[in-house]
Amino acid sequence: MKLSIVILAAGQGKRMNSDRPKVLQPLAGRPLLGHVIATARTLEPTAIEVVYGHGGEQVRAAFAGESVGWALQAEQLGTGHALMQAMPSIADDHLVLVLYGDVPLIRRETLAALVALAGPRAMSLLTVQLPDPTGYGRIVRDADGRVQRIVEQKDATPDELAIREGNTGVMAVPAGLLRQWLGRLRNANAQGEYYLTDVVEMAVADGVAVRPLVAPTVPEVLGINDRLQLAEVEAEYRRLRARALLQAGVTLADPARIDVRGTLETGRDVFIDVNVVFEGHVRLGDRVRIGPNTVVRDSSIGADTQVFACCVVESATIGASCNIGPFARFRPSSQLADEVHVGNFVEVKNSRMGNASKANHLAYVGDATVGARVNIGAGTIVANYDGANKHRTTIGDDAHTGSNSVLVAPIVVGEGATVGAGSTVTKAVPAGKLTVARAKQVTLEGWKRPVKAPKGGV
Ligand code: UD1
Ligand code: CA
């Protein structure tokens, strides 16, 4: 059967105490709904429909680039009513897979298994065994274990409340039958809502098979209603990502102190120390070592490079066998060749540095093209900004800049040139020569240090 996926995401999330709609709350840096859409995509459905309501325009805007359909549920009258809003765009011969926008860790494998259980005359239902299913709808089975219906917590009898099998809300239902059943829903229940869960009883009455699947893992069905649950799911996500890295052969100083908010590709024998955050798409080559308290975003780091403690690396391509940090910062768009050293309190922005070049201490390298074997002395500043425009600087191979020198861009420092310490250079620095641009040192003979006038004196 063709597959249509509907993601219910109209709930307000009052308990978040936030101005942001619940499904836009970030998990690992990405909105909850983004996780669900990404997983839904892996099933290659014909269409994905998102039912939205609260914070509507904000939600749609956050996913403007996604090819999903949007169905507005103007008033939140229940899960059945929500699903109904998406049905007009779904053909009768499709299978409808219902997901929740606030259940972000649901796994592709589980959904594939659930979809495989359903068919033209069979619906499937994802359930979960919980020691404490408070808040969940309960799965009522008959003596032979066949699912009879779902009863919501607020409508359940004490006997029903003792049932430990909860409804996750995720189900796969043939669209034609679903449409009929949704049309028959009534809201005569404790919450005055149109419960999607009531379709189970209708299926049973119509002789349609209801096939339960108990969720293989609990975290994947956890819903998020408040910030405590959000933090718990974030921790679970962290564990999952850390485990995958360990299995791939990465050494983690502490699996509980690494955050991967995006994709991380790793070579062999990579070591990652504590409190490291990866964002966007990051690639680490073989034997890369990342020191503690470091953030790496959208960057690639070559084999055998070491990043020492407390660095921030953003949109950089770093070569092999480099030494970075401690306390180095890369702002977007830098390329380092191999064996480059960028040391403490050095900021590099939109620059290239050639093989074996070094900026070991206290420097700013902005909008510069630096050749090979260049030594950028401590305190060298590339003054790339004139207050209105940015200008480029070129530093030739084997050049050295002295401590505390200012290179006022646009400027070219020739190959093998040396800029004397404390120089402010504003014109081309010739190759192979020493250029000094600072006041000459003078010593005043016979100069006397002033002394204080005596107190109370004339
Ligand atoms: C629902 C199920 C319950 C299940 C629980 C799992 C029903 C009647 N009950 O309960 O059996 O154990 O989920 O978490 O289905 N939503 C809308 N529009 C609405 C109402 C909800 O889009 O009018 C969306 C929410 O944004 C959320 C999802 O549906 O993503 C579930 O809503 P929620 O209110 O959390 O469901 P419960 O009533 O707690
Ligand atoms: Ca819920």
Coordinates of C-alpha atoms and ligand atoms in Angstrom, one line a residue:
M1 CA 0.0 0.0 0.0
K2 CA 1.1 3.6 -0.6
L3 CA 2.1 5.3 2.7
S4 CA 0.9 8.7 3.9
I5 CA 2.3 9.9 7.2
V6 CA 0.4 12.3 9.4
I7 CA 2.3 14.0 12.3
L8 CA 0.0 15.5 15.0
A9 CA 1.6 18.7 16.2
A10 CA -1.2 21.1 17.1
G11 CA -0.9 20.7 20.8
Q12 CA 0.0 23.8 22.8
G13 CA 2.4 22.4 25.3
K14 CA 1.2 24.6 28.2
R15 CA 3.4 22.9 30.6
M16 CA 6.5 24.1 28.8
N17 CA 5.8 27.6 30.1
S18 CA 7.2 29.0 26.9
D19 CA 6.3 31.5 24.2
R20 CA 7.6 28.9 21.7
P21 CA 5.2 26.3 20.4
K22 CA 6.1 22.9 21.9
V23 CA 7.1 21.2 18.7
L24 CA 9.7 24.0 18.0
Q25 CA 11.5 23.3 21.3
P26 CA 14.9 22.1 20.4
L27 CA 16.3 18.6 21.1
A28 CA 20.0 18.4 20.3
G29 CA 19.7 21.8 18.6
R30 CA 16.9 20.8 16.3
P31 CA 13.1 21.3 16.8
L32 CA 11.3 18.3 18.1
L33 CA 9.1 18.2 15.0
G34 CA 12.3 18.2 12.8
H35 CA 13.4 14.9 14.4
V36 CA 10.0 13.4 13.6
I37 CA 9.9 14.7 10.0
A38 CA 13.5 13.4 9.4
T39 CA 12.6 9.9 10.7
A40 CA 9.3 9.9 8.7
R41 CA 11.3 10.7 5.5
T42 CA 13.4 7.6 5.9
L43 CA 10.3 5.5 5.3
E44 CA 9.9 7.1 1.9
P45 CA 6.2 7.9 2.2
T46 CA 4.1 9.3 -0.7
A47 CA 3.3 12.3 1.5
I48 CA 3.9 13.7 5.0
E49 CA 1.1 15.9 6.4
V50 CA 1.6 17.9 9.5
V51 CA -1.4 18.9 11.6
Y52 CA -0.6 22.2 13.2
G53 CA -2.4 24.7 15.3
H54 CA -0.8 26.5 18.2
G55 CA 1.9 29.0 17.1
G56 CA 0.8 28.0 13.6
E57 CA 2.7 30.5 11.4
Q58 CA 5.8 30.1 13.5
V59 CA 5.8 26.4 13.1
R60 CA 5.2 26.6 9.3
A61 CA 8.0 29.2 9.0
A62 CA 10.4 27.0 10.8
F63 CA 9.9 24.2 8.2
A64 CA 9.5 26.4 5.2
G65 CA 12.1 24.4 3.3
E66 CA 10.5 21.0 3.9
S67 CA 8.3 19.4 1.4
V68 CA 5.4 18.5 3.8
G69 CA 1.7 19.2 3.6
W70 CA 0.1 21.4 6.3
A71 CA -3.3 20.9 7.8
L72 CA -4.6 23.5 10.2
Q73 CA -6.5 22.4 13.3
A74 CA -7.8 25.7 14.5
E75 CA -9.2 24.4 17.7
Q76 CA -7.7 21.5 19.6
L77 CA -10.7 19.2 20.0
G78 CA -8.7 15.9 20.4
T79 CA -6.4 13.6 18.5
G80 CA -9.2 12.1 16.4
H81 CA -10.3 15.6 15.3
A82 CA -6.6 16.5 14.6
L83 CA -6.2 13.5 12.3
M84 CA -9.4 14.4 10.5
Q85 CA -7.9 17.7 9.4
A86 CA -5.3 15.9 7.4
M87 CA -7.6 13.3 5.7
P88 CA -8.9 15.3 2.8
S89 CA -5.6 15.1 1.1
I90 CA -5.1 11.4 1.6
A91 CA -6.5 8.8 -0.9
D92 CA -8.6 5.8 0.4
D93 CA -6.1 3.2 -0.8
H94 CA -3.2 4.6 1.3
L95 CA -2.0 3.4 4.6
V96 CA -1.9 6.2 7.2
L97 CA 0.9 6.2 9.7
V98 CA 0.1 8.5 12.6
L99 CA 3.1 10.0 14.5
Y100 CA 3.3 12.7 17.2
G101 CA 5.3 15.8 16.8
D102 CA 6.4 15.6 20.4
V103 CA 7.7 12.0 20.4
P104 CA 11.1 12.7 18.8
L105 CA 13.1 9.5 19.3
I106 CA 10.8 7.1 17.5
R107 CA 13.0 4.7 15.4
R108 CA 12.7 4.0 11.8
E109 CA 13.0 0.2 12.3
T110 CA 10.0 0.2 14.7
L111 CA 7.9 2.2 12.3
A112 CA 8.8 -0.1 9.4
A113 CA 7.8 -3.1 11.5
L114 CA 4.5 -1.4 12.4
V115 CA 3.7 -0.5 8.8
A116 CA 4.5 -4.1 7.8
L117 CA 1.9 -5.4 10.2
A118 CA -0.9 -3.3 8.7
G119 CA -2.8 -3.8 5.5
P120 CA -6.0 -3.2 3.6
R121 CA -8.1 -4.9 6.3
A122 CA -5.7 -4.6 9.3
M123 CA -4.5 -1.8 11.4
S124 CA -1.5 -1.9 13.7
L125 CA -0.9 -0.2 17.0
L126 CA 2.4 0.6 18.8
T127 CA 2.0 -0.1 22.5
V128 CA 4.5 0.2 25.4
Q129 CA 4.9 -1.8 28.6
L130 CA 5.5 0.5 31.5
P131 CA 6.0 0.0 35.2
D132 CA 3.9 3.2 35.7
P133 CA 1.7 4.0 32.8
T134 CA 0.0 7.0 34.4
G135 CA -1.3 9.4 31.8
Y136 CA -1.3 6.9 29.0
G137 CA -4.4 5.4 27.4
R138 CA -4.5 1.7 28.4
I139 CA -4.6 -1.2 25.9
V140 CA -7.6 -3.5 26.8
R141 CA -7.1 -7.0 25.6
D142 CA -9.4 -10.0 25.8
A143 CA -8.6 -13.3 27.5
D144 CA -6.8 -14.5 24.3
G145 CA -4.7 -11.4 24.2
R146 CA -6.5 -9.7 21.3
V147 CA -6.8 -6.0 21.5
Q148 CA -10.4 -4.9 22.2
R149 CA -10.1 -1.1 22.7
I150 CA -8.1 1.7 24.3
V151 CA -9.4 3.5 27.3
E152 CA -8.0 6.8 28.3
Q153 CA -6.6 7.3 31.8
K154 CA -9.5 9.7 32.7
D155 CA -12.2 7.4 31.5
A156 CA -10.7 4.2 33.0
T157 CA -12.1 2.0 35.8
P158 CA -9.7 1.0 38.6
D159 CA -9.3 -2.4 36.9
E160 CA -8.4 -0.8 33.7
L161 CA -5.9 1.6 35.4
A162 CA -4.1 -1.5 36.6
I163 CA -3.2 -2.4 33.0
R164 CA 0.5 -1.8 32.4
E165 CA 0.4 -1.7 28.6
G166 CA 0.0 1.9 27.4
N167 CA -0.9 3.4 24.1
T168 CA 2.0 5.3 22.4
G169 CA -0.4 6.9 20.0
V170 CA 1.5 5.7 17.0
M171 CA -0.7 3.6 14.7
A172 CA -1.0 2.5 11.0
V173 CA -4.5 2.4 9.6
P174 CA -5.9 1.9 6.1
A175 CA -7.2 5.4 5.0
G176 CA -10.6 4.4 3.6
L177 CA -11.7 2.7 6.8
L178 CA -10.0 5.4 9.0
R179 CA -12.0 8.0 7.2
Q180 CA -15.3 6.2 8.0
W181 CA -14.3 5.7 11.6
L182 CA -13.2 9.2 12.2
G183 CA -16.6 10.4 10.9
R184 CA -18.3 8.3 13.6
L185 CA -16.2 9.6 16.5
R186 CA -18.2 11.2 19.4
N187 CA -16.8 13.3 22.2
A188 CA -19.0 11.9 25.0
N189 CA -16.1 11.2 27.3
A190 CA -14.3 12.6 30.4
Q191 CA -12.4 15.2 28.4
G192 CA -15.1 16.1 25.8
E193 CA -12.6 15.3 23.1
Y194 CA -12.7 13.4 19.8
Y195 CA -10.4 10.5 20.7
L196 CA -8.4 8.9 17.9
T197 CA -8.1 5.9 20.2
D198 CA -11.8 5.1 19.7
V199 CA -11.1 3.8 16.2
V200 CA -9.7 0.7 17.8
E201 CA -13.0 -0.4 19.1
M202 CA -14.7 0.4 15.8
A203 CA -12.1 -1.7 13.9
V204 CA -12.8 -4.6 16.2
A205 CA -16.6 -4.2 15.7
D206 CA -16.1 -4.1 11.9
G207 CA -14.0 -7.3 12.0
V208 CA -10.8 -5.5 11.0
A209 CA -7.7 -7.0 12.5
V210 CA -6.0 -4.9 15.2
R211 CA -2.3 -5.9 15.4
P212 CA -0.4 -4.6 18.4
L213 CA 3.4 -4.2 18.4
V214 CA 5.0 -3.7 21.7
A215 CA 7.7 -1.0 21.4
P216 CA 11.2 -2.7 21.4
T217 CA 12.6 0.2 23.4
V218 CA 10.9 2.6 25.8
P219 CA 12.8 5.9 25.1
E220 CA 11.6 5.9 21.5
V221 CA 8.0 6.3 22.5
L222 CA 8.5 9.0 25.2
G223 CA 6.4 12.1 24.6
I224 CA 7.5 15.5 25.8
N225 CA 5.1 17.7 27.7
D226 CA 7.4 19.7 30.0
R227 CA 11.0 20.7 30.3
L228 CA 11.8 17.9 32.7
Q229 CA 10.8 15.4 30.1
L230 CA 12.6 17.4 27.4
A231 CA 15.8 17.2 29.5
E232 CA 15.3 13.5 30.1
V233 CA 14.9 12.9 26.4
E234 CA 17.9 15.0 25.6
A235 CA 19.9 12.9 28.0
E236 CA 18.6 9.8 26.3
Y237 CA 19.6 11.2 22.9
R238 CA 23.0 12.0 24.2
R239 CA 23.4 8.4 25.4
L240 CA 22.3 7.0 22.0
R241 CA 24.8 9.2 20.1
A242 CA 27.6 8.4 22.5
R243 CA 26.9 4.7 22.3
A244 CA 27.0 4.8 18.5
L245 CA 30.4 6.6 18.6
L246 CA 31.8 4.1 21.0
Q247 CA 30.6 1.3 18.8
A248 CA 32.3 3.0 15.8
G249 CA 35.6 2.9 17.7
V250 CA 35.8 6.4 19.1
T251 CA 37.2 6.8 22.6
L252 CA 35.1 9.1 24.8
A253 CA 36.5 10.3 28.1
D254 CA 33.0 10.3 29.4
P255 CA 30.0 9.2 27.3
A256 CA 27.8 11.4 29.4
R257 CA 29.7 14.5 28.6
I258 CA 29.5 14.8 24.8
D259 CA 26.8 16.4 22.7
V260 CA 26.3 15.6 19.1
R261 CA 23.8 18.1 17.6
G262 CA 24.0 17.0 14.0
T263 CA 26.2 14.5 12.1
L264 CA 29.6 13.5 13.2
E265 CA 31.8 11.3 11.0
T266 CA 34.9 9.9 12.6
G267 CA 38.0 8.1 11.5
R268 CA 39.9 5.4 13.4
D269 CA 41.1 5.8 16.9
V270 CA 39.7 9.3 17.5
F271 CA 39.8 10.5 21.1
I272 CA 37.2 13.0 22.5
D273 CA 37.7 14.5 25.9
V274 CA 34.9 15.8 28.2
N275 CA 32.4 18.5 27.5
V276 CA 32.8 18.6 23.8
V277 CA 29.9 19.8 21.6
F278 CA 29.6 19.0 17.9
E279 CA 27.1 21.0 15.8
G280 CA 26.0 20.7 12.2
H281 CA 28.2 18.4 10.1
V282 CA 31.6 17.6 11.5
R283 CA 34.2 15.2 10.2
L284 CA 37.2 14.0 12.2
G285 CA 40.1 12.2 10.6
D286 CA 42.0 9.2 11.9
R287 CA 43.6 9.7 15.3
V288 CA 42.2 13.2 15.8
R289 CA 42.2 14.2 19.5
I290 CA 39.8 16.8 20.8
G291 CA 40.5 18.4 24.1
P292 CA 38.0 19.2 26.8
N293 CA 35.5 22.1 26.7
T294 CA 35.5 22.5 22.9
V295 CA 32.8 23.4 20.4
V296 CA 33.2 22.2 16.8
R297 CA 30.6 23.3 14.2
D298 CA 30.4 22.4 10.5
S299 CA 34.1 21.7 10.2
S300 CA 36.4 19.0 9.1
I301 CA 39.6 18.2 11.0
G302 CA 42.4 16.1 9.3
A303 CA 44.2 13.0 10.6
D304 CA 46.5 13.3 13.6
T305 CA 45.4 16.8 14.4
Q306 CA 45.2 17.7 18.0
V307 CA 42.7 20.3 19.3
F308 CA 43.7 21.2 22.8
A309 CA 41.3 22.4 25.5
C310 CA 38.7 25.2 25.2
C311 CA 38.6 25.9 21.4
V312 CA 35.7 27.1 19.3
V313 CA 35.9 25.9 15.7
E314 CA 33.3 27.0 13.2
S315 CA 33.1 26.3 9.5
A316 CA 36.8 25.5 9.2
T317 CA 38.7 23.0 7.2
I318 CA 41.7 22.0 9.2
G319 CA 44.4 19.8 7.6
A320 CA 46.4 16.9 9.0
S321 CA 48.8 17.0 11.9
C322 CA 47.9 20.5 13.0
N323 CA 48.0 21.7 16.6
I324 CA 45.1 23.9 17.6
G325 CA 44.6 25.7 20.9
P326 CA 44.3 25.7 23.8
F327 CA 41.9 28.7 23.6
A328 CA 41.9 29.1 19.8
R329 CA 38.9 30.4 17.9
F330 CA 38.0 29.9 14.3
R331 CA 35.2 32.0 13.0
P332 CA 33.6 31.0 9.7
S333 CA 35.5 30.1 6.6
S334 CA 39.1 29.2 7.3
Q335 CA 41.3 26.6 5.6
L336 CA 44.4 25.3 7.2
A337 CA 46.9 23.1 5.3
D338 CA 48.8 20.4 7.2
E339 CA 51.1 20.9 10.2
V340 CA 49.7 24.3 11.0
H341 CA 49.8 25.5 14.6
V342 CA 47.2 27.9 15.9
G343 CA 47.8 28.5 19.5
N344 CA 46.3 30.2 22.6
F345 CA 44.2 33.3 22.2
V346 CA 44.5 33.3 18.4
E347 CA 41.4 34.1 16.3
V348 CA 41.3 33.1 12.7
K349 CA 38.6 34.2 10.3
N350 CA 38.0 33.7 6.6
S351 CA 41.7 33.0 6.0
R352 CA 43.9 30.3 4.6
M353 CA 47.1 29.2 6.2
G354 CA 49.7 27.2 4.2
N355 CA 51.7 24.2 5.3
A356 CA 53.5 24.4 8.6
S357 CA 52.6 28.0 9.3
K358 CA 52.3 29.1 12.9
A359 CA 50.3 31.6 14.8
N360 CA 51.1 30.4 18.3
H361 CA 50.0 33.2 20.6
L362 CA 47.6 36.2 20.8
A363 CA 47.0 37.0 17.2
Y364 CA 44.1 37.9 14.9
V365 CA 44.3 36.5 11.4
G366 CA 41.3 37.9 9.4
D367 CA 40.6 37.8 5.7
A368 CA 44.2 36.7 5.1
T369 CA 46.0 34.4 2.7
V370 CA 49.0 33.1 4.5
G371 CA 51.6 31.1 2.7
A372 CA 53.7 28.1 3.9
R373 CA 56.1 28.2 6.9
V374 CA 55.0 31.6 7.9
N375 CA 55.5 32.6 11.5
I376 CA 52.9 35.0 12.8
G377 CA 54.4 36.5 15.9
A378 CA 52.6 36.9 19.3
G379 CA 50.3 39.9 19.2
T380 CA 50.2 40.2 15.4
I381 CA 47.0 41.8 14.3
V382 CA 45.7 41.8 10.8
A383 CA 43.7 45.0 10.7
N384 CA 41.2 43.9 8.1
Y385 CA 38.4 46.4 8.7
D386 CA 38.6 50.1 8.0
G387 CA 35.3 50.8 9.8
A388 CA 33.3 50.3 6.6
N389 CA 34.8 47.6 4.5
K390 CA 36.9 44.4 4.9
H391 CA 40.2 44.1 3.0
R392 CA 42.4 41.2 2.3
T393 CA 46.0 40.6 3.4
T394 CA 48.5 38.3 1.7
I395 CA 51.5 37.0 3.5
G396 CA 54.1 35.2 1.4
D397 CA 55.8 31.9 2.2
D398 CA 58.5 32.0 4.9
A399 CA 57.5 35.5 6.1
H400 CA 57.8 36.3 9.8
T401 CA 55.8 39.0 11.6
G402 CA 57.3 40.3 14.8
S403 CA 55.5 40.5 18.1
N404 CA 52.9 43.2 18.4
S405 CA 52.8 44.1 14.7
V406 CA 49.8 45.5 12.9
L407 CA 49.3 44.7 9.2
V408 CA 46.8 47.2 7.9
A409 CA 44.9 45.7 5.0
P410 CA 44.9 45.6 2.1
I411 CA 48.5 44.8 2.2
V412 CA 51.0 42.3 0.8
V413 CA 53.9 40.9 2.9
G414 CA 56.4 39.4 0.5
E415 CA 58.0 36.0 0.6
G416 CA 60.6 35.6 3.3
A417 CA 59.9 39.2 4.6
T418 CA 60.4 40.0 8.2
V419 CA 58.2 42.6 9.9
G420 CA 60.0 44.1 13.0
A421 CA 58.3 43.8 16.3
G422 CA 56.0 46.6 17.2
S423 CA 55.6 47.7 13.6
T424 CA 52.4 49.1 12.1
V425 CA 52.8 48.5 8.3
T426 CA 50.4 50.1 5.9
K427 CA 52.3 49.6 2.6
A428 CA 53.7 46.5 0.8
V429 CA 56.4 44.8 2.8
P430 CA 59.2 43.7 0.4
A431 CA 60.2 40.1 0.1
G432 CA 63.3 38.9 1.8
K433 CA 64.0 42.1 3.8
L434 CA 63.4 43.4 7.3
T435 CA 60.9 46.2 7.5
V436 CA 60.5 48.2 10.6
A437 CA 57.8 50.8 11.1
R438 CA 58.0 52.1 14.6
A439 CA 59.4 55.2 16.3
K440 CA 63.1 55.0 16.8
Q441 CA 64.3 54.3 20.3
V442 CA 65.9 57.3 21.9
T443 CA 67.5 57.9 25.2
L444 CA 67.6 61.4 26.7
E445 CA 70.9 62.3 28.3
G446 CA 70.6 64.4 31.5
W447 CA 66.9 63.9 31.9
K448 CA 65.7 64.0 35.5
R449 CA 62.6 62.3 36.9
P450 CA 60.3 65.0 38.4
V451 CA 60.0 65.0 42.2
K452 CA 57.0 65.9 44.4
A453 CA 56.9 69.4 45.8
P454 CA 57.3 69.2 49.6
K455 CA 54.0 69.5 51.6
G456 CA 53.1 72.9 53.1
G457 CA 56.1 74.5 51.4
V458 CA 56.0 77.8 49.6
Ligands
UD1_1 C1 -2.8 10.5 23.7 C2 -3.6 9.3 23.6 C3 -3.2 8.3 24.7 C4 -1.8 8.0 24.6 C5 -1.0 9.3 24.7 C6 0.5 9.0 24.5 C7 -5.7 9.9 22.6 C8 -7.2 10.2 22.9 N1 -5.0 9.6 23.7 O1 -3.1 11.1 24.9 O2 -4.0 7.1 24.5 O3 -1.4 7.1 25.7 O4 -1.4 10.2 23.7 O5 1.2 10.2 24.7 O6 -5.3 9.9 21.5 N2 -2.8 16.8 19.3 C9 -3.3 17.6 18.3 N3 -4.5 18.1 18.4 C10 -5.3 17.9 19.5 C11 -4.9 17.1 20.5 C12 -3.6 16.6 20.4 O7 -2.6 17.9 17.4 O8 -6.5 18.4 19.5 C13 -1.5 16.3 19.2 C14 -0.5 16.8 20.2 O9 0.2 17.9 19.7 C15 0.4 15.6 20.5 C16 -0.4 14.4 20.2 O10 -1.5 14.9 19.5 O11 1.5 15.6 19.6 C17 -0.9 13.8 21.5 O12 -1.6 14.8 22.2 P1 -1.7 14.7 23.8 O13 -2.6 15.8 24.3 O14 -0.3 14.7 24.4 O15 -2.4 13.3 24.0 P2 -3.0 12.7 25.3 O16 -4.4 13.2 25.4 O17 -2.1 12.9 26.4
CA2 CA 1.0 13.6 25.7

